[in-house]
Short mmCIF file of C-alpha atoms and ligand atoms in Angstrom, two decimals:
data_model
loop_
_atom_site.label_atom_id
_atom_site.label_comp_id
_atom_site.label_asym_id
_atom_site.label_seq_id
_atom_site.Cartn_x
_atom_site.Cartn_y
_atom_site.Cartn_z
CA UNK A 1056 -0.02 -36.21 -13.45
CA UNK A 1057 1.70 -33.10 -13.81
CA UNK A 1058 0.70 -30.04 -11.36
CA UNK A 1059 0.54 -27.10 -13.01
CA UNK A 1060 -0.40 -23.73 -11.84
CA UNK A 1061 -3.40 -21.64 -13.60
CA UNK A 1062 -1.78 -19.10 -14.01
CA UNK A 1063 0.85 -21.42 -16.73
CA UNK A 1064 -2.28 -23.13 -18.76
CA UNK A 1065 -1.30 -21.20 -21.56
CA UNK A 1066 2.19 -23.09 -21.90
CA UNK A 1067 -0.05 -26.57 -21.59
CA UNK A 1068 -2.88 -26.72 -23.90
CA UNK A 1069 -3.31 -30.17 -25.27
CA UNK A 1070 -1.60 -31.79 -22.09
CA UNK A 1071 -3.37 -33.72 -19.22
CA UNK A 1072 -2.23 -31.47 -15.96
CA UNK A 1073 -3.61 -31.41 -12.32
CA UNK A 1074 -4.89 -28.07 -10.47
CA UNK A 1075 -4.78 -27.98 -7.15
CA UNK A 1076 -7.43 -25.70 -5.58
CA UNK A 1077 -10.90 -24.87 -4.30
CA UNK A 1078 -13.78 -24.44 -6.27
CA UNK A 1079 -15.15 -20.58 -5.81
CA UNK A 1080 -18.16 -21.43 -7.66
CA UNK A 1081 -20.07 -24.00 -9.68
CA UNK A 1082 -22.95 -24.06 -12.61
CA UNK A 1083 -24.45 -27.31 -13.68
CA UNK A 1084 -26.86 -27.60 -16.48
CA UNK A 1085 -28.38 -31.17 -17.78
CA UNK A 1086 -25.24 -32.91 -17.91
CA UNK A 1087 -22.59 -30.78 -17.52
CA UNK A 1088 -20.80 -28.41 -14.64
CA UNK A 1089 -18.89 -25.62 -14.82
CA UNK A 1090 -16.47 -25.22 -12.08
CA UNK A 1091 -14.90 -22.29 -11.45
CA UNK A 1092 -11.33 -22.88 -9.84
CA UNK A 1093 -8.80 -20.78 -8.12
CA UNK A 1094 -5.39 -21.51 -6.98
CA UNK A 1095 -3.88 -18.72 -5.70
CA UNK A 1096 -2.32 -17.75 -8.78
CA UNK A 1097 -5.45 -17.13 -10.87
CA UNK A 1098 -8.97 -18.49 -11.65
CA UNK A 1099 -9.89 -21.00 -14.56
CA UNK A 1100 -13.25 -22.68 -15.25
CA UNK A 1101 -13.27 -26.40 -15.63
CA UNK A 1102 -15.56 -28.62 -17.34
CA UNK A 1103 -17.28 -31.93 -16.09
CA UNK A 1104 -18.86 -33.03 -19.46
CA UNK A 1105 -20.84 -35.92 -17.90
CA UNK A 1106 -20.91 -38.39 -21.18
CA UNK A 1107 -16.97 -38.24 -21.38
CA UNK A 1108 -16.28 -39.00 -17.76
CA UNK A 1109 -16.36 -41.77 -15.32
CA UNK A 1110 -20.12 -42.00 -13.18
CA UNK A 1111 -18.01 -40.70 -9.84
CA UNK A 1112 -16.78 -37.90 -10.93
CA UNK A 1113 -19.69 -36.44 -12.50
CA UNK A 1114 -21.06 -37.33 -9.07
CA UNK A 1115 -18.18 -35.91 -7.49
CA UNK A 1116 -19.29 -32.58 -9.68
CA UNK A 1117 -22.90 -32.94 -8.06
CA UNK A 1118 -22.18 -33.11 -4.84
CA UNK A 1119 -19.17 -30.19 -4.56
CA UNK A 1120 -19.49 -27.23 -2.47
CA UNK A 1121 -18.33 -23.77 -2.63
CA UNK A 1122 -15.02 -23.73 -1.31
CA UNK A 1123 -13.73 -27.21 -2.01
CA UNK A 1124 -10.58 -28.18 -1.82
CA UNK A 1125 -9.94 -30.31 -4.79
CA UNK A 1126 -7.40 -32.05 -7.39
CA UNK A 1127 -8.75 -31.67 -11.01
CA UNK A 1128 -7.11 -33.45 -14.13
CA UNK A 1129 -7.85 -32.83 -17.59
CA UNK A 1130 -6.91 -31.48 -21.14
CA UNK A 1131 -6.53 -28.00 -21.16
CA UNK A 1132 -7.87 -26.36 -24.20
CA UNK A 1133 -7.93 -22.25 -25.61
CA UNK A 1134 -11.35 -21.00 -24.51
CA UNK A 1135 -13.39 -21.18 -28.30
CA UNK A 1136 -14.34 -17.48 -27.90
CA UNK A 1137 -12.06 -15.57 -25.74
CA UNK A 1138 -8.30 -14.53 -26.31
CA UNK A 1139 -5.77 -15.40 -23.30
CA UNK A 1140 -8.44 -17.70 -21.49
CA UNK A 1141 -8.07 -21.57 -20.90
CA UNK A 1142 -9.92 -24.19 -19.29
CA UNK A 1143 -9.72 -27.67 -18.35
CA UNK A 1144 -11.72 -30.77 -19.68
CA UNK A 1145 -11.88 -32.69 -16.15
CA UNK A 1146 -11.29 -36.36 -16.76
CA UNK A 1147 -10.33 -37.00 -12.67
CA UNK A 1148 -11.46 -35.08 -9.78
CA UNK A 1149 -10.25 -35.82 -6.30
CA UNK A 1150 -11.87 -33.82 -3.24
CA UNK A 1151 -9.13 -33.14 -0.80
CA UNK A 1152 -11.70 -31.72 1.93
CA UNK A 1153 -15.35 -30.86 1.11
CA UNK A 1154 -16.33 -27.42 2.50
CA UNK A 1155 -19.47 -27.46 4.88
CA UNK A 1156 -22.50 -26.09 2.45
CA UNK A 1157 -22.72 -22.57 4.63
CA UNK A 1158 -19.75 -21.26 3.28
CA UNK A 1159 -20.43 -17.20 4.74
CA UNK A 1160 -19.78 -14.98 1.81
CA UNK A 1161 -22.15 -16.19 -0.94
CA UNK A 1162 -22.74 -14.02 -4.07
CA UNK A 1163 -25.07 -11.91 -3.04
CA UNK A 1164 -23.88 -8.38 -1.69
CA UNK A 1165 -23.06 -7.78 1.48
CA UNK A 1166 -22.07 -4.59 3.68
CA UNK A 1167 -18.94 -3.46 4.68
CA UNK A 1168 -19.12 -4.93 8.44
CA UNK A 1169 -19.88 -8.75 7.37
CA UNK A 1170 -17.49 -8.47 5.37
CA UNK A 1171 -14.72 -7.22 7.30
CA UNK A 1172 -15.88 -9.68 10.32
CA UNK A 1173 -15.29 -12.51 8.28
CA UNK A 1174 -11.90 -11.00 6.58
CA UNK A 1175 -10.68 -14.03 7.06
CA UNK A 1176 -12.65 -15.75 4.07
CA UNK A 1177 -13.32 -12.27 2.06
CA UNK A 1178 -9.43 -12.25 1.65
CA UNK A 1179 -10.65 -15.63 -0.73
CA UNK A 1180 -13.20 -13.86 -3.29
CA UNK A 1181 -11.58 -11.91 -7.04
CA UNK A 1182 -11.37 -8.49 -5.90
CA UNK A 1183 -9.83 -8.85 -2.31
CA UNK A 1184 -6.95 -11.48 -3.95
CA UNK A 1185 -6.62 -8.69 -7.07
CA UNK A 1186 -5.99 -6.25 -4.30
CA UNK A 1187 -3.24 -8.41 -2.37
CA UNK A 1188 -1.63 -9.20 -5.83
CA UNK A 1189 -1.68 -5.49 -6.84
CA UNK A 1190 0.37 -4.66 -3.09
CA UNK A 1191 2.68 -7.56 -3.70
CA UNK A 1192 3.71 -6.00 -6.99
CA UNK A 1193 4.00 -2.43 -5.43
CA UNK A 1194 6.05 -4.15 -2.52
CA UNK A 1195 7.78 -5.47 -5.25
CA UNK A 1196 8.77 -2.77 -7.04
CA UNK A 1197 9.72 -0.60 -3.86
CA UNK A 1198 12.49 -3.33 -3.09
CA UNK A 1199 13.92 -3.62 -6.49
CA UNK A 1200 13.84 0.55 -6.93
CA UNK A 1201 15.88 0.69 -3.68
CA UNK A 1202 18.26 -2.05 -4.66
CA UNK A 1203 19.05 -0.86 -8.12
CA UNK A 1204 19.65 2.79 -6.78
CA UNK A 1205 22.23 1.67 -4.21
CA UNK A 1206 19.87 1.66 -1.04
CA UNK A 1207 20.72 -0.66 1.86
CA UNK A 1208 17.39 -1.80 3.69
CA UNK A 1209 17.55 -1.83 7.61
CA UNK A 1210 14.73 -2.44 9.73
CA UNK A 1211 13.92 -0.22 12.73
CA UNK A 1212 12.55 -0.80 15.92
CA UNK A 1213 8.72 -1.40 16.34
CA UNK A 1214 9.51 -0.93 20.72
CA UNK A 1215 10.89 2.45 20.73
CA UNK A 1216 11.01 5.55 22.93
CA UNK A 1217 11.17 8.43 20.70
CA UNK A 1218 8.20 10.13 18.68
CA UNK A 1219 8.84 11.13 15.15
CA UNK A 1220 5.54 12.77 14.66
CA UNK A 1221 4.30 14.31 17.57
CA UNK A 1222 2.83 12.84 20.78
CA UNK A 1223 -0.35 13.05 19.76
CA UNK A 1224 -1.26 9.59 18.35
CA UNK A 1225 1.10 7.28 19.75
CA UNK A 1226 -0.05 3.72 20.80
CA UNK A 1227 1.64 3.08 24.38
CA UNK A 1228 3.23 -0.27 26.00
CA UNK A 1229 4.67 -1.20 29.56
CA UNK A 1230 8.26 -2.05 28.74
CA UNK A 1231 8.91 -3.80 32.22
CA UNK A 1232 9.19 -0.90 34.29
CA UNK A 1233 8.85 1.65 31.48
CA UNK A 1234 6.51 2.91 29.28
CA UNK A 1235 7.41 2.94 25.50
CA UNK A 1236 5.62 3.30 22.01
CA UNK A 1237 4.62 1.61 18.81
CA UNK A 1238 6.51 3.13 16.61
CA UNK A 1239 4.62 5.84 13.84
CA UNK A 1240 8.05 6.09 12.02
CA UNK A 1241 11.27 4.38 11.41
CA UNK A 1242 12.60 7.94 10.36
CA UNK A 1243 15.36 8.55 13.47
CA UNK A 1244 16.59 5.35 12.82
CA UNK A 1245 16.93 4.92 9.13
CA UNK A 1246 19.10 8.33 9.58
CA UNK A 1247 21.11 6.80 12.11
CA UNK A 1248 21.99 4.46 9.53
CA UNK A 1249 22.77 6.22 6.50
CA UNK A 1250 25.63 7.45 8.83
CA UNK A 1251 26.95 3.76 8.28
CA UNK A 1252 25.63 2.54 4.96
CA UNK A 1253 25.09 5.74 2.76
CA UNK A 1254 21.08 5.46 0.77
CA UNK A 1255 18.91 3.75 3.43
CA UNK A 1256 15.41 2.64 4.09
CA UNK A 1257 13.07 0.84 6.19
CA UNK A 1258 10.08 -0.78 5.17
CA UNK A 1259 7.92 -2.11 8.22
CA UNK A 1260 4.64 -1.41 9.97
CA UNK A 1261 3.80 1.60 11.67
CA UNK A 1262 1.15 2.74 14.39
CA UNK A 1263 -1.09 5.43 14.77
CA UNK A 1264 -3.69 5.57 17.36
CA UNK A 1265 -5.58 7.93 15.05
CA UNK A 1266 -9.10 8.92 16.52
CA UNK A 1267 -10.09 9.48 12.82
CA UNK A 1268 -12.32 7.37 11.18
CA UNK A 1269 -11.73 8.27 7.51
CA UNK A 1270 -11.22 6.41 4.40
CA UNK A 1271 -7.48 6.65 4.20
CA UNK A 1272 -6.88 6.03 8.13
CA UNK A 1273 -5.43 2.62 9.53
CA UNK A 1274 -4.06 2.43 13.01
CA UNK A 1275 -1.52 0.43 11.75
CA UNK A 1276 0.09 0.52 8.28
CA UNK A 1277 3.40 -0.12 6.29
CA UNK A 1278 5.62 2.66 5.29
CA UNK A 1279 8.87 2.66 3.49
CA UNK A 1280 11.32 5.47 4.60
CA UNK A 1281 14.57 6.17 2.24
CA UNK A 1282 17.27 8.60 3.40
CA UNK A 1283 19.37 10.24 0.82
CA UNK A 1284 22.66 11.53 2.55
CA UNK A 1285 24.59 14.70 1.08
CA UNK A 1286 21.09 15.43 -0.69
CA UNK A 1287 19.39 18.66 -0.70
CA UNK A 1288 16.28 19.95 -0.75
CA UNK A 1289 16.27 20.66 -4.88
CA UNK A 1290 17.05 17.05 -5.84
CA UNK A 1291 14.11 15.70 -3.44
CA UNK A 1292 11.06 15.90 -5.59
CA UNK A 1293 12.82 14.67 -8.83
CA UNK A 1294 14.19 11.31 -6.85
CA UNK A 1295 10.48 11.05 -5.21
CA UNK A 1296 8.94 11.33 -8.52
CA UNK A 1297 11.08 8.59 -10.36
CA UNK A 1298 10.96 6.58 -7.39
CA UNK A 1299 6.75 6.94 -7.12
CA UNK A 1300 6.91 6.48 -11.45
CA UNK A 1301 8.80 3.30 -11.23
CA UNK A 1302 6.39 1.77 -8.76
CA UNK A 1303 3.09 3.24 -11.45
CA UNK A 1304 4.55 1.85 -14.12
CA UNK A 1305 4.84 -1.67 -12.67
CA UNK A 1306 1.82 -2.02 -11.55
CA UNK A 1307 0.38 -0.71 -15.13
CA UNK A 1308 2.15 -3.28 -16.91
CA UNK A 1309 2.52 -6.44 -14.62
CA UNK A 1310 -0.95 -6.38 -13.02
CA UNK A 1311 -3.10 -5.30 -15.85
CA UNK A 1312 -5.65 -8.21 -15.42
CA UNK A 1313 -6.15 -7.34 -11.18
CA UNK A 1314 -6.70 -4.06 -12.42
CA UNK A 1315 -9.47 -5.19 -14.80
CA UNK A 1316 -10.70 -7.81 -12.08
CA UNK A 1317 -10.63 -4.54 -9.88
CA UNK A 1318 -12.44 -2.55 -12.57
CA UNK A 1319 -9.88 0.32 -12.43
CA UNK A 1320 -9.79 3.10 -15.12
CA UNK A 1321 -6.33 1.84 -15.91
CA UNK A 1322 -6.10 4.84 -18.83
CA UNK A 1323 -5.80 7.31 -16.02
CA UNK A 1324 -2.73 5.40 -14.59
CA UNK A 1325 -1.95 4.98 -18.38
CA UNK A 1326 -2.12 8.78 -19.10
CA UNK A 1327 0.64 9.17 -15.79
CA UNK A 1328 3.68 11.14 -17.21
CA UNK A 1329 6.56 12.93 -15.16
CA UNK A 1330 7.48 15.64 -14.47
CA UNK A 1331 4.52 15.63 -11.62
CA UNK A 1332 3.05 19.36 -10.83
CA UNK A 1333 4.85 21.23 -7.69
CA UNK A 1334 2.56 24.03 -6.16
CA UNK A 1335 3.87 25.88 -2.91
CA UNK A 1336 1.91 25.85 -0.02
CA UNK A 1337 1.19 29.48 -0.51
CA UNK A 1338 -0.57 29.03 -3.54
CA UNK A 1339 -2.23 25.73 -2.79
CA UNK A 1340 -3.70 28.11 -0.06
CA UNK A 1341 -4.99 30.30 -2.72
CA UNK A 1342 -6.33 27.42 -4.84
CA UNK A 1343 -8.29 26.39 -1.87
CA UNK A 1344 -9.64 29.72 -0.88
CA UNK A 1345 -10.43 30.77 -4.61
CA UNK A 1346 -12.47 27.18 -5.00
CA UNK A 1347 -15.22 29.21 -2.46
CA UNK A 1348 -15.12 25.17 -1.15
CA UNK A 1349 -12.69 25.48 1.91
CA UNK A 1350 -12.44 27.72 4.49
CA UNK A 1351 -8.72 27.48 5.00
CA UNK A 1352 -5.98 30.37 6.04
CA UNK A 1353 -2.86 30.83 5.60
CA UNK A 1354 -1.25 28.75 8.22
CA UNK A 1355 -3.56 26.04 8.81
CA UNK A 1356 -3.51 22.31 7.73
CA UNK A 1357 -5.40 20.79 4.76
CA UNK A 1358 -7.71 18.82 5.51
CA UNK A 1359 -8.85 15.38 3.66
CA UNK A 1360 -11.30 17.50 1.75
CA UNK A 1361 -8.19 20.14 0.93
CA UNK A 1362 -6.24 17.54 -0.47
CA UNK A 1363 -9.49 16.51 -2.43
CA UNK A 1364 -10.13 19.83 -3.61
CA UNK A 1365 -6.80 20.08 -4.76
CA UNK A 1366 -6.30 17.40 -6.48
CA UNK A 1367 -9.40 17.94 -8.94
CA UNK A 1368 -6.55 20.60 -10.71
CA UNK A 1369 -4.67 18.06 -11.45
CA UNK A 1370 -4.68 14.07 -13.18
CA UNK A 1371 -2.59 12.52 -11.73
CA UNK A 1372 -0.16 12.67 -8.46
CA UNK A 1373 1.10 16.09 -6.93
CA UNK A 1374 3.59 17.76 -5.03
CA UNK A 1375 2.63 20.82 -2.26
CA UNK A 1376 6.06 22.16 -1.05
CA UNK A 1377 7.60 24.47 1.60
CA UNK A 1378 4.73 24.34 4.08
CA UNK A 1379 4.30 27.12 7.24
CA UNK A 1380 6.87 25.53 10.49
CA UNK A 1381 4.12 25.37 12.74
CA UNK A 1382 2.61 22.68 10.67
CA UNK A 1383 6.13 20.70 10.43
CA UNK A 1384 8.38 18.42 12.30
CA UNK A 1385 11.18 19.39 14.60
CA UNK A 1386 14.13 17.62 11.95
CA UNK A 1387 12.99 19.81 8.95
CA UNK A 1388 15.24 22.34 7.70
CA UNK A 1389 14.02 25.68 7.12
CA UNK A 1390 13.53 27.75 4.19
CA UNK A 1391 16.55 29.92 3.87
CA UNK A 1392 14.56 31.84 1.28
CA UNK A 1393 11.81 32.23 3.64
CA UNK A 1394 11.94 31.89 8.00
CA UNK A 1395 8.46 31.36 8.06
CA UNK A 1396 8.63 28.08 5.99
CA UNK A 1397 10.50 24.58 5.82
CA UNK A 1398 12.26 22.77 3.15
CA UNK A 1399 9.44 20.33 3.22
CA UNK A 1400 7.31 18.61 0.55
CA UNK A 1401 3.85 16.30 0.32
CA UNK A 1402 3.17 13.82 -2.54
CA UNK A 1403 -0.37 14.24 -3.19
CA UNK A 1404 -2.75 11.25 -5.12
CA UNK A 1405 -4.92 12.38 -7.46
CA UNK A 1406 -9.03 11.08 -7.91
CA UNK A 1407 -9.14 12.26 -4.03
CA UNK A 1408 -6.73 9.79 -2.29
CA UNK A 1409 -5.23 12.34 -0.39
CA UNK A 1410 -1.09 12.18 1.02
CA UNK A 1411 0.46 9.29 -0.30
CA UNK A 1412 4.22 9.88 0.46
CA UNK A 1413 4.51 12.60 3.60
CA UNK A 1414 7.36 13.64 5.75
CA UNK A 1415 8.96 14.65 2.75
CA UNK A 1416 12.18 16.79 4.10
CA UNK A 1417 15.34 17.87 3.93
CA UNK A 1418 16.31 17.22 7.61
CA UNK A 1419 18.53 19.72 9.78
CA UNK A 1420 21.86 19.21 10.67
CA UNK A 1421 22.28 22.33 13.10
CA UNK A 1422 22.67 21.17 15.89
CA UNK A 1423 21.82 24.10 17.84
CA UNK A 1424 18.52 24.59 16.21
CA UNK A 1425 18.07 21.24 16.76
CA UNK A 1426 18.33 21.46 20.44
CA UNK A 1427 16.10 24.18 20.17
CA UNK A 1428 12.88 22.97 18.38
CA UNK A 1429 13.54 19.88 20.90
CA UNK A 1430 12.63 22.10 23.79
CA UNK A 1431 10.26 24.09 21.99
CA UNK A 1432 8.07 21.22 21.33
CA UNK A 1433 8.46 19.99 25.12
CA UNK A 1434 10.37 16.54 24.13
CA UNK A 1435 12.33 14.79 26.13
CA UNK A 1436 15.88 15.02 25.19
CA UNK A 1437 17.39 12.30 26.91
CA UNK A 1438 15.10 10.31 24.81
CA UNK A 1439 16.50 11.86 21.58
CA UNK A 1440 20.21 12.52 22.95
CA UNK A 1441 21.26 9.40 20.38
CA UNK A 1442 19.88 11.48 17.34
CA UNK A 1443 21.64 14.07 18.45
CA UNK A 1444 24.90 12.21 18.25
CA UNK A 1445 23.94 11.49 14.80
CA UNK A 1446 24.56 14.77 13.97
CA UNK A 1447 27.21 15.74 16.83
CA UNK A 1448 29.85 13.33 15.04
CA UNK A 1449 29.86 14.36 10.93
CA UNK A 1450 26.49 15.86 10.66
CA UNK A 1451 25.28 16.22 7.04
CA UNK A 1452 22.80 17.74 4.68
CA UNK A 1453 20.47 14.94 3.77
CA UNK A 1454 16.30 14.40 2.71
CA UNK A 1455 14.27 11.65 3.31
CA UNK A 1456 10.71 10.69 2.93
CA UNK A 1457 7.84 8.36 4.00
CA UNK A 1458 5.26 6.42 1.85
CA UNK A 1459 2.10 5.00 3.18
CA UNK A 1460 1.88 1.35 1.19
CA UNK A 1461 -2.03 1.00 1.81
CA UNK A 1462 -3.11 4.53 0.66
CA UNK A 1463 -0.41 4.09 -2.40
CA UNK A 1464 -2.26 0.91 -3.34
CA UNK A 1465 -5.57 2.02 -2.24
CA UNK A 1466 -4.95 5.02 -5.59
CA UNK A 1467 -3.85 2.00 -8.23
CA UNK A 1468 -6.32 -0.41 -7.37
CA UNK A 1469 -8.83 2.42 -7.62
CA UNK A 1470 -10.61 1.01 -4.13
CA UNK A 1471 -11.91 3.20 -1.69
CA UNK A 1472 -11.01 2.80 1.60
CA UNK A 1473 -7.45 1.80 2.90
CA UNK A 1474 -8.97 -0.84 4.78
CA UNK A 1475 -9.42 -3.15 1.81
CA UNK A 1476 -5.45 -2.53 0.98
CA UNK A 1477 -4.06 -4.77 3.96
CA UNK A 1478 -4.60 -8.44 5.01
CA UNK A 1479 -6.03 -7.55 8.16
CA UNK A 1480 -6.59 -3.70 8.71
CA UNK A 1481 -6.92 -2.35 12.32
CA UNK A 1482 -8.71 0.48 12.74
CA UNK A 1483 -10.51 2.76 14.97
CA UNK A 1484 -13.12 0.15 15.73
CA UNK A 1485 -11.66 -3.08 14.58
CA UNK A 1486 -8.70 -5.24 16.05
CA UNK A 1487 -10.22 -8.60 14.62
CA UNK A 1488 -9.88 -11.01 12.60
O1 4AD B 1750 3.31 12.14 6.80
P1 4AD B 1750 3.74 11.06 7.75
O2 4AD B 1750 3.19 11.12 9.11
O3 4AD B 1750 5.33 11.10 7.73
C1 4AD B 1750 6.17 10.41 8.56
O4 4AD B 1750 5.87 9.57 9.36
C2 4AD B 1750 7.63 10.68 8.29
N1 4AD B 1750 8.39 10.44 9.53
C3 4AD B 1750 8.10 9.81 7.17
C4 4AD B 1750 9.52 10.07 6.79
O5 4AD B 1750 9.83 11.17 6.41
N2 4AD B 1750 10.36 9.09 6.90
O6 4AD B 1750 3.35 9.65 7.12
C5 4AD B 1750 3.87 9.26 5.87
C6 4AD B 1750 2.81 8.56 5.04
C7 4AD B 1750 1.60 9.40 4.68
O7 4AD B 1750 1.85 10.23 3.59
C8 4AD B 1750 0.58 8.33 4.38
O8 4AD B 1750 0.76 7.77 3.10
C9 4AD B 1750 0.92 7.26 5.39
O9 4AD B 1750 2.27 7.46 5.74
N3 4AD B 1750 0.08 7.35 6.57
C10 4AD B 1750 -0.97 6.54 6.82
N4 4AD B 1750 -1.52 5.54 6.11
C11 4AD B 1750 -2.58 4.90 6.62
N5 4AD B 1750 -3.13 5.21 7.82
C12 4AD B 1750 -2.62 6.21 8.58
N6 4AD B 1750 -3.14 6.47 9.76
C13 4AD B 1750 -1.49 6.93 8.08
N7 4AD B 1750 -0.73 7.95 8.55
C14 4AD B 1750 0.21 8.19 7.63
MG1 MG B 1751 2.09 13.78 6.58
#
């Protein structure tokens, strides 16, 4: 019999087809069972109609258990109610393994650490797989954006010795007889290669040992770094924006059902226009402080509640440009306009999802200052002397950003936490499953 996937009943009603799947869940009334299937590429409810079928099947009905593996064969037929659904009129059912009858994660609810003990299994249930579906697609999208625009995609180092952000978090290794790091950016490298191949990105994990226990911290997550050569500061936020649109707009049309699985308020993404607002730092400063909410000065970081603050201004994403230098990186360029700030720009997600795309930049190419903010910041040059050469031999004017994949996913699918957003999240607290 033909295998077909549930995802394609549509293109089969009125043909006898075969799913191959588990069985998330079953009702049975006097004669009759209602299995509810999945197969990885959607869910579909078949029917065991005991009078029309065989005696061992309908006791092959009776005696499944959540979790199944199973073959079922049938008609498939248009749901008599509902538009776009289809089910199957099981004629054969073959169990390929039946589950033991404790399967963990039953209906009823339970809290956050069950669940994430046995991620292994919640990864099986409607929301987690709308979630994974709803990354593929932004995954997706990022890769086809940076093809059609030219971009060549190299992967950097996860073993590396340099910091990109500051020594604070960094996750360290014995490298034989030295010590090296898990990389929090693949930044340096990226703009080694534009050097070579023009538009560039990475796309790879990352690692923070972050102390912080919020709801948009992993300590390790994917992030997907272009670099733009010859581009300057002015053309940044227009090629974030279209790049951070195209990825929106995907999701809003190809995953529309996930996002209904996931119960998202899909108008808001709906409602998502460009141009995006730009506020400087300076006045996001005097947002905050007007709000009588934050106690911020001039000067200081925002913290997650900042960037929730902020956001309430505004419906959808953000940007917050030119912040103060002692709150930037040593590669940023800064302000011409203004010595006391950089050329340097956060994406901001709206409904309080904080800094989605960060690092935002145009990066220096003088050398000399270079140097300088190397020493001011107490790094090690010979650890950097190859970035350096970057720059030594045909240095250029160029921008570059990061995105954080789980918090960018964690804002479309309209969860909460970041944690939900990747297979298996590490965090503060958790290295397993
Ligand atoms: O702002 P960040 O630290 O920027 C950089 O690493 C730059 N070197 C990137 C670049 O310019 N190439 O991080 C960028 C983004 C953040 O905006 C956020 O989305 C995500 O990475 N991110 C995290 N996501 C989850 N958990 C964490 N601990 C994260 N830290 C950063
Ligand atoms: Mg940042």
């Amino acid at each position: 019999m033909e295998k077909v996937y549930i995802k394609d009943l549509k293109d089969h009603v009125g043909d006898t087809v075969t799913i191959k799947g588990w069985m998330y869940n079953k009702r049975s009334g006097k004669n009759i069972h209602f299995l509810q299937l999945r197969d990885g590429t959607g869910m579909a409810q078949g029917i065991v109609y005991e009078p029309d079928v065989a005696k061992e099947v309908a006791e092959t009905a009776e005696k499944l258990t959540m979790e199944s593996s199973i073959h079922a064969t049938g008609e498939v037929t248009a749901h008599p109610k509902q538009e776009d659904v289809f089910e199957l009129q099981i004629k054969e059912l073959k169990i390929v393994r039946l589950a033991a009858d404790d399967y963990p994660i039953a209906k009823k609810d339970h809290g956050p650490d069950f669940l994430l003990e046995n991620r292994h299994l919640w990864l099986r249930s409607k929301k987690q797989w709308a979630i994974m579906k709803v990354r593929d697609e932004v995954i997706w999208a990022i890769r086809e954006y940076m093809h059609k625009n030219d971009f060549t995609c190299v992967d950097a180092p996860i073993l590396t010795k340099t910091a990109c952000e500051g020594t604070t978090d960094l996750f360290h290794v014995d490298y034989f007889e030295e010590s090296a790091y898990l990389s929090q950016s693949g930044q340096l490298y990226t703009e080694a290669c534009e050097y070579s191949l023009g538009n560039t990105y990475c796309f790879g994990p990352t690692f923070r040992a972050e102390k912080s226990k919020t709801r948009r911290h992993l300590t390790e997550f994917w992030m997907v770094e272009p670099e733009m050569p010859f581009m300057e500061f002015k053309d940044l936020m227009d090629f974030q924006e279209d790049f951070f649109f195209y990825i929106i707009d995907k999701v809003r049309t190809n995953r529309r059902k996930e996002l209904e699985i996931l119960e998202r308020d899909i108008e808001k993404l709906d409602n998502i226009k460009k141009p995006f607002p730009r506020i400087s730092y300076d006045e996001a400063v005097e947002r905050l402080q007007k709000s009588g909410r934050s106690d911020i000065k001039w000067g200081k970081d925002f913290g997650g509640d900042d960037e929730t603050i902020l956001s309430e201004d505004f419906d959808g994403p953000f940007f917050v440009h030119r912040f103060p230098r002692k709150l930037t990186t040593f590669f940023m360029e800064p302000d011409p306009e203004d010595d006391r700030l950089t050329l340097n720009v956060d994406l901001i997600g709206p409904e309080g999802y904080g800094e989605i795309i960060g690092g935002g930049a145009q990066r220096t190419y003088d050398l000399e200052l270079l140097e300088k903010r190397i020493k001011e910041e107490n790094m090690n040059r010979e650890d950097y002397s190859w970035y350096l050469d970057t720059l030594k031999y045909g240095g250029i004017p160029h921008c570059g950003f990061g995105m954080g994949l789980e918090r960018c996913v964690a804002w479309l699918s309209g969860v909460k936490h970041v944690r939900e957003t990747i297979p298996f999240p590490r965090t503060l607290n958790r290295i397993t499953p």
